[in-house]
PDB file of C-alpha atoms in Angstrom:
ATOM      1  CA  UNK A   1     224.255 174.962  99.723  1.00  0.00           C
ATOM      2  CA  UNK A   2     221.446 177.536 100.030  1.00  0.00           C
ATOM      3  CA  UNK A   3     218.788 174.826 100.492  1.00  0.00           C
ATOM      4  CA  UNK A   4     221.046 173.062 103.201  1.00  0.00           C
ATOM      5  CA  UNK A   5     221.554 176.655 105.023  1.00  0.00           C
ATOM      6  CA  UNK A   6     217.439 177.009 104.550  1.00  0.00           C
ATOM      7  CA  UNK A   7     217.063 173.832 106.188  1.00  0.00           C
ATOM      8  CA  UNK A   8     219.391 174.227 109.073  1.00  0.00           C
ATOM      9  CA  UNK A   9     217.874 177.807 109.659  1.00  0.00           C
ATOM     10  CA  UNK A  10     214.318 176.099 109.835  1.00  0.00           C
ATOM     11  CA  UNK A  11     215.545 173.288 112.257  1.00  0.00           C
ATOM     12  CA  UNK A  12     216.861 176.162 114.269  1.00  0.00           C
ATOM     13  CA  UNK A  13     213.643 178.212 114.232  1.00  0.00           C
ATOM     14  CA  UNK A  14     211.809 175.031 115.201  1.00  0.00           C
ATOM     15  CA  UNK A  15     214.159 173.846 118.539  1.00  0.00           C
ATOM     16  CA  UNK A  16     214.030 177.571 119.354  1.00  0.00           C
ATOM     17  CA  UNK A  17     210.125 177.721 119.206  1.00  0.00           C
ATOM     18  CA  UNK A  18     209.677 174.547 121.165  1.00  0.00           C
ATOM     19  CA  UNK A  19     212.025 175.841 123.911  1.00  0.00           C
ATOM     20  CA  UNK A  20     209.905 179.062 124.176  1.00  0.00           C
ATOM     21  CA  UNK A  21     206.961 177.047 124.558  1.00  0.00           C
ATOM     22  CA  UNK A  22     208.518 174.905 127.329  1.00  0.00           C
ATOM     23  CA  UNK A  23     209.959 177.928 129.230  1.00  0.00           C
ATOM     24  CA  UNK A  24     206.389 179.645 128.601  1.00  0.00           C
ATOM     25  CA  UNK A  25     204.743 176.684 130.469  1.00  0.00           C
ATOM     26  CA  UNK A  26     203.799 176.889 134.163  1.00  0.00           C
ATOM     27  CA  UNK A  27     203.641 173.820 136.471  1.00  0.00           C
ATOM     28  CA  UNK A  28     201.413 174.072 139.251  1.00  0.00           C
ATOM     29  CA  UNK A  29     200.960 171.813 142.259  1.00  0.00           C
ATOM     30  CA  UNK A  30     197.494 170.429 143.203  1.00  0.00           C
ATOM     31  CA  UNK A  31     197.333 168.452 146.774  1.00  0.00           C
ATOM     32  CA  UNK A  32     194.769 166.567 148.275  1.00  0.00           C
ATOM     33  CA  UNK A  33     194.183 164.098 150.969  1.00  0.00           C
ATOM     34  CA  UNK A  34     192.069 161.427 149.061  1.00  0.00           C
ATOM     35  CA  UNK A  35     193.178 158.040 147.633  1.00  0.00           C
ATOM     36  CA  UNK A  36     194.104 157.531 143.794  1.00  0.00           C
ATOM     37  CA  UNK A  37     190.880 155.293 143.507  1.00  0.00           C
ATOM     38  CA  UNK A  38     188.702 157.885 144.693  1.00  0.00           C
ATOM     39  CA  UNK A  39     186.570 160.179 142.384  1.00  0.00           C
ATOM     40  CA  UNK A  40     187.919 163.336 144.082  1.00  0.00           C
ATOM     41  CA  UNK A  41     191.591 162.303 142.914  1.00  0.00           C
ATOM     42  CA  UNK A  42     190.519 160.756 139.291  1.00  0.00           C
ATOM     43  CA  UNK A  43     188.603 163.892 138.816  1.00  0.00           C
ATOM     44  CA  UNK A  44     191.423 166.154 139.750  1.00  0.00           C
ATOM     45  CA  UNK A  45     193.789 164.352 137.065  1.00  0.00           C
ATOM     46  CA  UNK A  46     191.000 164.886 134.668  1.00  0.00           C
ATOM     47  CA  UNK A  47     190.819 168.510 135.488  1.00  0.00           C
ATOM     48  CA  UNK A  48     194.561 168.836 135.096  1.00  0.00           C
ATOM     49  CA  UNK A  49     194.676 167.231 131.804  1.00  0.00           C
ATOM     50  CA  UNK A  50     191.763 169.358 130.417  1.00  0.00           C
ATOM     51  CA  UNK A  51     193.180 172.672 131.818  1.00  0.00           C
ATOM     52  CA  UNK A  52     196.425 171.544 129.956  1.00  0.00           C
ATOM     53  CA  UNK A  53     194.679 171.371 126.624  1.00  0.00           C
ATOM     54  CA  UNK A  54     192.310 174.323 126.939  1.00  0.00           C
ATOM     55  CA  UNK A  55     195.215 176.431 127.625  1.00  0.00           C
ATOM     56  CA  UNK A  56     197.289 174.839 124.763  1.00  0.00           C
ATOM     57  CA  UNK A  57     199.590 173.524 127.123  1.00  0.00           C
ATOM     58  CA  UNK A  58     200.677 176.535 128.882  1.00  0.00           C
ATOM     59  CA  UNK A  59     200.056 175.148 132.531  1.00  0.00           C
ATOM     60  CA  UNK A  60     201.034 171.644 133.460  1.00  0.00           C
ATOM     61  CA  UNK A  61     199.318 170.828 136.809  1.00  0.00           C
ATOM     62  CA  UNK A  62     200.692 168.046 138.939  1.00  0.00           C
ATOM     63  CA  UNK A  63     198.314 166.458 141.055  1.00  0.00           C
ATOM     64  CA  UNK A  64     199.555 165.102 144.524  1.00  0.00           C
ATOM     65  CA  UNK A  65     196.969 162.470 146.428  1.00  0.00           C
ATOM     66  CA  UNK A  66     196.894 160.693 149.600  1.00  0.00           C
ATOM     67  CA  UNK A  67     198.549 163.327 151.745  1.00  0.00           C
ATOM     68  CA  UNK A  68     201.542 163.555 149.827  1.00  0.00           C
ATOM     69  CA  UNK A  69     202.059 166.965 150.420  1.00  0.00           C
ATOM     70  CA  UNK A  70     200.882 167.284 153.925  1.00  0.00           C
ATOM     71  CA  UNK A  71     197.495 166.483 155.857  1.00  0.00           C
ATOM     72  CA  UNK A  72     194.676 168.684 155.252  1.00  0.00           C
ATOM     73  CA  UNK A  73     195.772 171.384 157.770  1.00  0.00           C
ATOM     74  CA  UNK A  74     199.059 171.300 155.675  1.00  0.00           C
ATOM     75  CA  UNK A  75     198.027 171.968 152.562  1.00  0.00           C
ATOM     76  CA  UNK A  76     195.475 174.792 153.518  1.00  0.00           C
ATOM     77  CA  UNK A  77     198.523 176.282 155.176  1.00  0.00           C
ATOM     78  CA  UNK A  78     200.349 175.440 151.892  1.00  0.00           C
ATOM     79  CA  UNK A  79     198.352 178.050 150.084  1.00  0.00           C
ATOM     80  CA  UNK A  80     199.337 180.609 152.399  1.00  0.00           C
ATOM     81  CA  UNK A  81     203.079 179.910 151.953  1.00  0.00           C
ATOM     82  CA  UNK A  82     202.828 179.199 148.380  1.00  0.00           C
ATOM     83  CA  UNK A  83     204.002 175.446 148.575  1.00  0.00           C
ATOM     84  CA  UNK A  84     200.754 174.423 146.575  1.00  0.00           C
ATOM     85  CA  UNK A  85     198.518 176.084 144.184  1.00  0.00           C
ATOM     86  CA  UNK A  86     195.214 174.180 144.375  1.00  0.00           C
ATOM     87  CA  UNK A  87     193.573 172.232 146.814  1.00  0.00           C
ATOM     88  CA  UNK A  88     190.587 170.116 147.633  1.00  0.00           C
ATOM     89  CA  UNK A  89     189.338 170.812 150.894  1.00  0.00           C
ATOM     90  CA  UNK A  90     186.104 170.941 153.430  1.00  0.00           C
ATOM     91  CA  UNK A  91     184.692 174.191 154.676  1.00  0.00           C
ATOM     92  CA  UNK A  92     185.790 173.211 157.998  1.00  0.00           C
ATOM     93  CA  UNK A  93     189.158 174.441 157.192  1.00  0.00           C
ATOM     94  CA  UNK A  94     188.043 177.408 155.226  1.00  0.00           C
ATOM     95  CA  UNK A  95     185.822 178.285 158.281  1.00  0.00           C
ATOM     96  CA  UNK A  96     189.263 178.403 160.442  1.00  0.00           C
ATOM     97  CA  UNK A  97     189.843 181.737 158.398  1.00  0.00           C
ATOM     98  CA  UNK A  98     186.365 182.834 157.775  1.00  0.00           C
ATOM     99  CA  UNK A  99     183.768 181.463 160.301  1.00  0.00           C
ATOM    100  CA  UNK A 100     180.723 182.307 158.555  1.00  0.00           C
ATOM    101  CA  UNK A 101     181.317 179.773 155.559  1.00  0.00           C
ATOM    102  CA  UNK A 102     181.412 176.842 158.347  1.00  0.00           C
ATOM    103  CA  UNK A 103     177.257 177.123 158.760  1.00  0.00           C
ATOM    104  CA  UNK A 104     177.435 174.746 155.638  1.00  0.00           C
ATOM    105  CA  UNK A 105     178.370 172.185 158.106  1.00  0.00           C
ATOM    106  CA  UNK A 106     175.331 172.762 160.412  1.00  0.00           C
ATOM    107  CA  UNK A 107     173.924 169.363 161.161  1.00  0.00           C
ATOM    108  CA  UNK A 108     170.370 169.231 158.845  1.00  0.00           C
ATOM    109  CA  UNK A 109     171.219 172.229 157.141  1.00  0.00           C
ATOM    110  CA  UNK A 110     171.066 170.410 153.596  1.00  0.00           C
ATOM    111  CA  UNK A 111     168.128 168.240 152.469  1.00  0.00           C
ATOM    112  CA  UNK A 112     170.562 166.101 150.499  1.00  0.00           C
ATOM    113  CA  UNK A 113     173.150 166.444 147.286  1.00  0.00           C
ATOM    114  CA  UNK A 114     170.864 168.341 145.025  1.00  0.00           C
ATOM    115  CA  UNK A 115     169.931 170.652 147.652  1.00  0.00           C
ATOM    116  CA  UNK A 116     173.757 171.382 148.205  1.00  0.00           C
ATOM    117  CA  UNK A 117     174.493 171.402 144.590  1.00  0.00           C
ATOM    118  CA  UNK A 118     171.419 174.244 144.268  1.00  0.00           C
ATOM    119  CA  UNK A 119     173.180 176.220 147.100  1.00  0.00           C
ATOM    120  CA  UNK A 120     176.626 176.284 145.120  1.00  0.00           C
ATOM    121  CA  UNK A 121     174.540 178.255 142.686  1.00  0.00           C
ATOM    122  CA  UNK A 122     172.966 180.739 145.201  1.00  0.00           C
ATOM    123  CA  UNK A 123     173.474 184.135 146.004  1.00  0.00           C
ATOM    124  CA  UNK A 124     174.003 182.865 149.388  1.00  0.00           C
ATOM    125  CA  UNK A 125     176.996 180.890 148.492  1.00  0.00           C
ATOM    126  CA  UNK A 126     178.482 183.693 146.287  1.00  0.00           C
ATOM    127  CA  UNK A 127     178.587 185.884 149.391  1.00  0.00           C
ATOM    128  CA  UNK A 128     179.992 183.362 151.470  1.00  0.00           C
ATOM    129  CA  UNK A 129     182.429 182.475 149.152  1.00  0.00           C
ATOM    130  CA  UNK A 130     183.306 186.073 148.506  1.00  0.00           C
ATOM    131  CA  UNK A 131     183.803 186.409 152.292  1.00  0.00           C
ATOM    132  CA  UNK A 132     186.749 183.940 152.298  1.00  0.00           C
ATOM    133  CA  UNK A 133     188.335 185.298 149.204  1.00  0.00           C
ATOM    134  CA  UNK A 134     188.310 188.824 150.848  1.00  0.00           C
ATOM    135  CA  UNK A 135     189.672 187.483 154.032  1.00  0.00           C
ATOM    136  CA  UNK A 136     192.291 185.169 152.641  1.00  0.00           C
ATOM    137  CA  UNK A 137     192.612 185.956 149.081  1.00  0.00           C
ATOM    138  CA  UNK A 138     191.935 182.285 148.066  1.00  0.00           C
ATOM    139  CA  UNK A 139     189.294 181.652 145.471  1.00  0.00           C
ATOM    140  CA  UNK A 140     186.643 178.773 145.612  1.00  0.00           C
ATOM    141  CA  UNK A 141     186.510 177.826 142.234  1.00  0.00           C
ATOM    142  CA  UNK A 142     184.221 174.598 142.636  1.00  0.00           C
ATOM    143  CA  UNK A 143     182.408 172.842 145.311  1.00  0.00           C
ATOM    144  CA  UNK A 144     181.899 168.883 145.080  1.00  0.00           C
ATOM    145  CA  UNK A 145     179.332 166.413 147.067  1.00  0.00           C
ATOM    146  CA  UNK A 146     181.686 164.440 149.490  1.00  0.00           C
ATOM    147  CA  UNK A 147     178.563 162.050 151.008  1.00  0.00           C
ATOM    148  CA  UNK A 148     176.197 162.477 153.513  1.00  0.00           C
ATOM    149  CA  UNK A 149     177.260 161.429 157.155  1.00  0.00           C
ATOM    150  CA  UNK A 150     175.455 158.371 158.867  1.00  0.00           C
ATOM    151  CA  UNK A 151     176.288 156.714 161.991  1.00  0.00           C
ATOM    152  CA  UNK A 152     177.082 153.170 162.575  1.00  0.00           C
ATOM    153  CA  UNK A 153     177.250 151.401 166.088  1.00  0.00           C
ATOM    154  CA  UNK A 154     177.597 148.410 167.981  1.00  0.00           C
ATOM    155  CA  UNK A 155     173.895 148.522 169.292  1.00  0.00           C
ATOM    156  CA  UNK A 156     170.627 149.685 167.182  1.00  0.00           C
ATOM    157  CA  UNK A 157     169.585 153.112 167.500  1.00  0.00           C
ATOM    158  CA  UNK A 158     166.098 154.389 166.562  1.00  0.00           C
ATOM    159  CA  UNK A 159     165.883 157.930 168.430  1.00  0.00           C
ATOM    160  CA  UNK A 160     168.452 160.577 169.506  1.00  0.00           C
ATOM    161  CA  UNK A 161     168.294 159.661 172.917  1.00  0.00           C
ATOM    162  CA  UNK A 162     169.505 156.299 172.230  1.00  0.00           C
ATOM    163  CA  UNK A 163     172.801 158.066 171.808  1.00  0.00           C
ATOM    164  CA  UNK A 164     172.920 159.244 175.505  1.00  0.00           C
ATOM    165  CA  UNK A 165     176.533 157.754 176.763  1.00  0.00           C
ATOM    166  CA  UNK A 166     177.465 156.030 173.723  1.00  0.00           C
ATOM    167  CA  UNK A 167     181.167 156.527 172.925  1.00  0.00           C
ATOM    168  CA  UNK A 168     181.143 157.645 169.428  1.00  0.00           C
ATOM    169  CA  UNK A 169     184.394 158.712 167.410  1.00  0.00           C
ATOM    170  CA  UNK A 170     183.700 162.061 165.978  1.00  0.00           C
ATOM    171  CA  UNK A 171     186.460 164.310 164.148  1.00  0.00           C
ATOM    172  CA  UNK A 172     187.093 167.240 166.131  1.00  0.00           C
ATOM    173  CA  UNK A 173     185.350 169.730 164.418  1.00  0.00           C
ATOM    174  CA  UNK A 174     182.756 171.764 166.172  1.00  0.00           C
ATOM    175  CA  UNK A 175     180.008 170.933 163.737  1.00  0.00           C
ATOM    176  CA  UNK A 176     180.274 167.639 163.433  1.00  0.00           C
ATOM    177  CA  UNK A 177     180.158 167.211 167.168  1.00  0.00           C
ATOM    178  CA  UNK A 178     177.062 169.035 167.267  1.00  0.00           C
ATOM    179  CA  UNK A 179     174.469 166.204 166.445  1.00  0.00           C
ATOM    180  CA  UNK A 180     176.227 163.587 168.940  1.00  0.00           C
ATOM    181  CA  UNK A 181     176.723 165.897 171.833  1.00  0.00           C
ATOM    182  CA  UNK A 182     172.925 167.415 171.130  1.00  0.00           C
ATOM    183  CA  UNK A 183     171.750 163.590 171.810  1.00  0.00           C
ATOM    184  CA  UNK A 184     174.267 163.211 174.890  1.00  0.00           C
ATOM    185  CA  UNK A 185     176.729 160.971 173.233  1.00  0.00           C
ATOM    186  CA  UNK A 186     180.356 160.505 174.707  1.00  0.00           C
ATOM    187  CA  UNK A 187     182.689 161.649 171.597  1.00  0.00           C
ATOM    188  CA  UNK A 188     185.898 161.015 171.124  1.00  0.00           C
ATOM    189  CA  UNK A 189     188.025 162.477 168.550  1.00  0.00           C
ATOM    190  CA  UNK A 190     190.171 159.302 167.310  1.00  0.00           C
ATOM    191  CA  UNK A 191     192.768 159.751 164.459  1.00  0.00           C
ATOM    192  CA  UNK A 192     191.208 158.369 161.256  1.00  0.00           C
ATOM    193  CA  UNK A 193     193.471 155.938 160.531  1.00  0.00           C
ATOM    194  CA  UNK A 194     193.227 154.558 163.976  1.00  0.00           C
ATOM    195  CA  UNK A 195     189.145 154.213 163.731  1.00  0.00           C
ATOM    196  CA  UNK A 196     188.970 150.706 162.780  1.00  0.00           C
ATOM    197  CA  UNK A 197     190.814 149.244 165.352  1.00  0.00           C
ATOM    198  CA  UNK A 198     189.164 151.446 168.156  1.00  0.00           C
ATOM    199  CA  UNK A 199     186.029 150.014 166.922  1.00  0.00           C
ATOM    200  CA  UNK A 200     187.287 146.416 166.915  1.00  0.00           C
ATOM    201  CA  UNK A 201     188.648 146.736 170.473  1.00  0.00           C
ATOM    202  CA  UNK A 202     185.918 148.817 171.842  1.00  0.00           C
ATOM    203  CA  UNK A 203     187.663 151.907 172.556  1.00  0.00           C
ATOM    204  CA  UNK A 204     184.722 153.392 170.908  1.00  0.00           C
ATOM    205  CA  UNK A 205     181.083 151.619 170.205  1.00  0.00           C
ATOM    206  CA  UNK A 206     180.333 153.974 166.990  1.00  0.00           C
ATOM    207  CA  UNK A 207     181.447 156.306 164.437  1.00  0.00           C
ATOM    208  CA  UNK A 208     179.698 158.462 161.856  1.00  0.00           C
ATOM    209  CA  UNK A 209     181.031 158.873 158.234  1.00  0.00           C
ATOM    210  CA  UNK A 210     179.418 158.581 154.535  1.00  0.00           C
ATOM    211  CA  UNK A 211     178.430 155.275 153.241  1.00  0.00           C
ATOM    212  CA  UNK A 212     181.369 155.154 150.750  1.00  0.00           C
ATOM    213  CA  UNK A 213     183.939 155.655 153.676  1.00  0.00           C
ATOM    214  CA  UNK A 214     181.931 152.940 155.876  1.00  0.00           C
ATOM    215  CA  UNK A 215     182.688 150.804 152.707  1.00  0.00           C
ATOM    216  CA  UNK A 216     186.154 151.997 151.769  1.00  0.00           C
ATOM    217  CA  UNK A 217     187.516 151.619 155.114  1.00  0.00           C
ATOM    218  CA  UNK A 218     185.537 148.236 156.060  1.00  0.00           C
ATOM    219  CA  UNK A 219     183.976 149.827 159.125  1.00  0.00           C
ATOM    220  CA  UNK A 220     181.197 147.440 158.622  1.00  0.00           C
ATOM    221  CA  UNK A 221     183.323 144.417 159.633  1.00  0.00           C
ATOM    222  CA  UNK A 222     183.364 145.800 163.001  1.00  0.00           C
ATOM    223  CA  UNK A 223     179.928 147.443 163.407  1.00  0.00           C
ATOM    224  CA  UNK A 224     176.824 145.548 162.536  1.00  0.00           C
ATOM    225  CA  UNK A 225     174.297 148.637 162.837  1.00  0.00           C
ATOM    226  CA  UNK A 226     174.217 151.663 160.159  1.00  0.00           C
ATOM    227  CA  UNK A 227     171.778 154.096 161.326  1.00  0.00           C
ATOM    228  CA  UNK A 228     170.626 156.764 158.631  1.00  0.00           C
ATOM    229  CA  UNK A 229     170.983 159.858 160.382  1.00  0.00           C
ATOM    230  CA  UNK A 230     171.949 161.605 157.637  1.00  0.00           C
ATOM    231  CA  UNK A 231     172.747 164.273 160.082  1.00  0.00           C
ATOM    232  CA  UNK A 232     175.491 166.026 157.821  1.00  0.00           C
ATOM    233  CA  UNK A 233     175.376 166.626 153.791  1.00  0.00           C
ATOM    234  CA  UNK A 234     179.139 167.129 153.303  1.00  0.00           C
ATOM    235  CA  UNK A 235     181.193 168.633 150.437  1.00  0.00           C
ATOM    236  CA  UNK A 236     184.364 169.674 149.476  1.00  0.00           C
ATOM    237  CA  UNK A 237     185.904 172.857 148.040  1.00  0.00           C
ATOM    238  CA  UNK A 238     188.562 173.326 145.122  1.00  0.00           C
ATOM    239  CA  UNK A 239     190.597 176.315 146.267  1.00  0.00           C
ATOM    240  CA  UNK A 240     193.228 178.026 143.860  1.00  0.00           C
ATOM    241  CA  UNK A 241     195.821 179.976 146.069  1.00  0.00           C
ATOM    242  CA  UNK A 242     195.860 183.992 146.418  1.00  0.00           C
ATOM    243  CA  UNK A 243     199.008 184.407 144.209  1.00  0.00           C
ATOM    244  CA  UNK A 244     198.097 181.800 141.736  1.00  0.00           C
ATOM    245  CA  UNK A 245     194.577 183.159 141.313  1.00  0.00           C
ATOM    246  CA  UNK A 246     195.790 186.504 140.979  1.00  0.00           C
ATOM    247  CA  UNK A 247     198.676 185.555 138.359  1.00  0.00           C
ATOM    248  CA  UNK A 248     195.843 184.417 135.777  1.00  0.00           C
ATOM    249  CA  UNK A 249     194.533 186.299 133.189  1.00  0.00           C
ATOM    250  CA  UNK A 250     190.607 186.826 133.054  1.00  0.00           C
ATOM    251  CA  UNK A 251     190.606 184.231 129.842  1.00  0.00           C
ATOM    252  CA  UNK A 252     192.842 181.498 131.955  1.00  0.00           C
ATOM    253  CA  UNK A 253     190.450 182.301 135.327  1.00  0.00           C
ATOM    254  CA  UNK A 254     187.532 181.615 133.148  1.00  0.00           C
ATOM    255  CA  UNK A 255     188.872 178.130 131.965  1.00  0.00           C
ATOM    256  CA  UNK A 256     190.395 177.186 135.319  1.00  0.00           C
ATOM    257  CA  UNK A 257     186.850 177.794 136.944  1.00  0.00           C
ATOM    258  CA  UNK A 258     184.840 175.867 134.144  1.00  0.00           C
ATOM    259  CA  UNK A 259     187.102 172.970 134.188  1.00  0.00           C
ATOM    260  CA  UNK A 260     186.720 172.684 137.902  1.00  0.00           C
ATOM    261  CA  UNK A 261     183.333 173.105 138.276  1.00  0.00           C
ATOM    262  CA  UNK A 262     182.934 170.260 135.438  1.00  0.00           C
ATOM    263  CA  UNK A 263     185.179 168.182 137.610  1.00  0.00           C
ATOM    264  CA  UNK A 264     183.437 168.819 140.498  1.00  0.00           C
ATOM    265  CA  UNK A 265     179.968 167.826 138.755  1.00  0.00           C
ATOM    266  CA  UNK A 266     181.694 164.558 137.734  1.00  0.00           C
ATOM    267  CA  UNK A 267     182.651 163.366 141.413  1.00  0.00           C
ATOM    268  CA  UNK A 268     179.128 164.697 142.949  1.00  0.00           C
ATOM    269  CA  UNK A 269     177.403 162.353 140.286  1.00  0.00           C
ATOM    270  CA  UNK A 270     179.861 159.595 140.932  1.00  0.00           C
ATOM    271  CA  UNK A 271     179.619 159.762 144.693  1.00  0.00           C
ATOM    272  CA  UNK A 272     175.610 160.094 144.749  1.00  0.00           C
ATOM    273  CA  UNK A 273     175.337 157.152 142.535  1.00  0.00           C
ATOM    274  CA  UNK A 274     177.759 155.037 144.523  1.00  0.00           C
ATOM    275  CA  UNK A 275     175.773 155.778 147.861  1.00  0.00           C
ATOM    276  CA  UNK A 276     172.239 154.899 145.920  1.00  0.00           C
ATOM    277  CA  UNK A 277     173.657 151.406 145.653  1.00  0.00           C
ATOM    278  CA  UNK A 278     175.384 150.875 148.795  1.00  0.00           C
ATOM    279  CA  UNK A 279     172.339 150.481 151.269  1.00  0.00           C
ATOM    280  CA  UNK A 280     171.458 147.284 149.138  1.00  0.00           C
ATOM    281  CA  UNK A 281     175.177 146.017 149.417  1.00  0.00           C
ATOM    282  CA  UNK A 282     175.334 146.531 153.203  1.00  0.00           C
ATOM    283  CA  UNK A 283     172.074 144.799 153.660  1.00  0.00           C
ATOM    284  CA  UNK A 284     173.325 141.683 151.572  1.00  0.00           C
ATOM    285  CA  UNK A 285     176.313 141.717 153.849  1.00  0.00           C
ATOM    286  CA  UNK A 286     173.912 141.058 156.921  1.00  0.00           C
ATOM    287  CA  UNK A 287     173.851 144.541 158.237  1.00  0.00           C
ATOM    288  CA  UNK A 288     171.169 146.089 159.948  1.00  0.00           C
ATOM    289  CA  UNK A 289     170.256 149.269 157.878  1.00  0.00           C
ATOM    290  CA  UNK A 290     167.891 151.300 160.017  1.00  0.00           C
ATOM    291  CA  UNK A 291     166.149 154.526 158.920  1.00  0.00           C
ATOM    292  CA  UNK A 292     165.308 156.779 161.646  1.00  0.00           C
ATOM    293  CA  UNK A 293     163.170 159.895 162.205  1.00  0.00           C
ATOM    294  CA  UNK A 294     165.363 162.826 161.396  1.00  0.00           C
ATOM    295  CA  UNK A 295     163.266 165.171 162.851  1.00  0.00           C
ATOM    296  CA  UNK A 296     163.861 163.850 166.512  1.00  0.00           C
ATOM    297  CA  UNK A 297     167.603 164.503 165.863  1.00  0.00           C
ATOM    298  CA  UNK A 298     167.488 167.690 164.420  1.00  0.00           C
ATOM    299  CA  UNK A 299     164.809 168.962 167.085  1.00  0.00           C
ATOM    300  CA  UNK A 300     167.604 168.318 169.716  1.00  0.00           C
ATOM    301  CA  UNK A 301     170.058 170.070 167.486  1.00  0.00           C
ATOM    302  CA  UNK A 302     167.956 173.165 167.313  1.00  0.00           C
ATOM    303  CA  UNK A 303     167.146 173.190 171.130  1.00  0.00           C
ATOM    304  CA  UNK A 304     170.610 172.427 172.669  1.00  0.00           C
ATOM    305  CA  UNK A 305     173.203 174.064 169.933  1.00  0.00           C
ATOM    306  CA  UNK A 306     173.691 177.849 169.553  1.00  0.00           C
ATOM    307  CA  UNK A 307     174.898 179.452 166.163  1.00  0.00           C
ATOM    308  CA  UNK A 308     176.703 182.116 168.263  1.00  0.00           C
ATOM    309  CA  UNK A 309     178.904 179.282 169.542  1.00  0.00           C
ATOM    310  CA  UNK A 310     180.023 178.560 166.002  1.00  0.00           C
ATOM    311  CA  UNK A 311     180.428 182.157 164.943  1.00  0.00           C
ATOM    312  CA  UNK A 312     177.831 181.404 162.502  1.00  0.00           C
ATOM    313  CA  UNK A 313     175.189 183.460 161.230  1.00  0.00           C
ATOM    314  CA  UNK A 314     171.282 181.872 161.850  1.00  0.00           C
ATOM    315  CA  UNK A 315     170.161 184.354 158.678  1.00  0.00           C
ATOM    316  CA  UNK A 316     172.923 182.411 156.623  1.00  0.00           C
ATOM    317  CA  UNK A 317     171.331 178.965 157.965  1.00  0.00           C
ATOM    318  CA  UNK A 318     167.780 180.143 157.153  1.00  0.00           C
ATOM    319  CA  UNK A 319     168.680 181.569 153.757  1.00  0.00           C
ATOM    320  CA  UNK A 320     170.108 177.905 152.870  1.00  0.00           C
ATOM    321  CA  UNK A 321     167.344 176.158 154.156  1.00  0.00           C
ATOM    322  CA  UNK A 322     165.181 178.250 151.961  1.00  0.00           C
ATOM    323  CA  UNK A 323     166.951 177.387 148.757  1.00  0.00           C
ATOM    324  CA  UNK A 324     164.822 175.103 146.389  1.00  0.00           C
TER     325      UNK A 324
END
């Protein structure tokens, strides 16, 4: 009888302990706008699982890809509303709250992905990220390489002047518009989902995006020229909301930060590796992939675009350019 009672008590204790753990688990929402096949999603899922492991199951992170919780503007707003805890988003959105951080989108500020990653370890990054955090309370936990933006066109382009009058689709983001407008292009902010059709029917004659996007969206099917203008080395931030970051213990902040940085490194390597092989892939498809003198494009940008028009600090631009 005593043995049976002991067994019952042990079982009850185990159930209570399991229930206590379940109640102690905090469920978080991680949102982004990228497809499930892209490294941004796959590495977010990896990070969610890794955080669960390293916190012994105290956190369960549910990842919502492909705009399931809204477009990029929506999920940024979600940080403020408390509807999401973690997002992946570009600095162009962070700059809506803290303009100086948008300098990282200025054309030709970064020499390439290695320079971008070096920036994320620099004092100027820490200062800009702190400025954003001081303004919003949201914490930039990691930065990943998104890709280098190049131009595709119906006609060959060899120099900045060749863009004069060209109808080109560009996202409605000031820094993205800077290079095409400095070269005299006629910029058109068509919705991303409509770009393929717009190129196909001639609504626009050109567009700009990283090589990985040009492949994924099959823009190469309706454009015969890929011009390696490399005008923006693009990146994404992994951002934790103000309320969620404030709720974490110092130990958990360390775990979240380390895991998110590891995930960003995985993503960056995957994107850079993919880009390296795509030039050959596009050439094999019969496209004209052209190198250009980037200094010609940069010269026009620097002569015709003013930092003060964007709310950026030239000192920040100079500090980033100087990073080795």
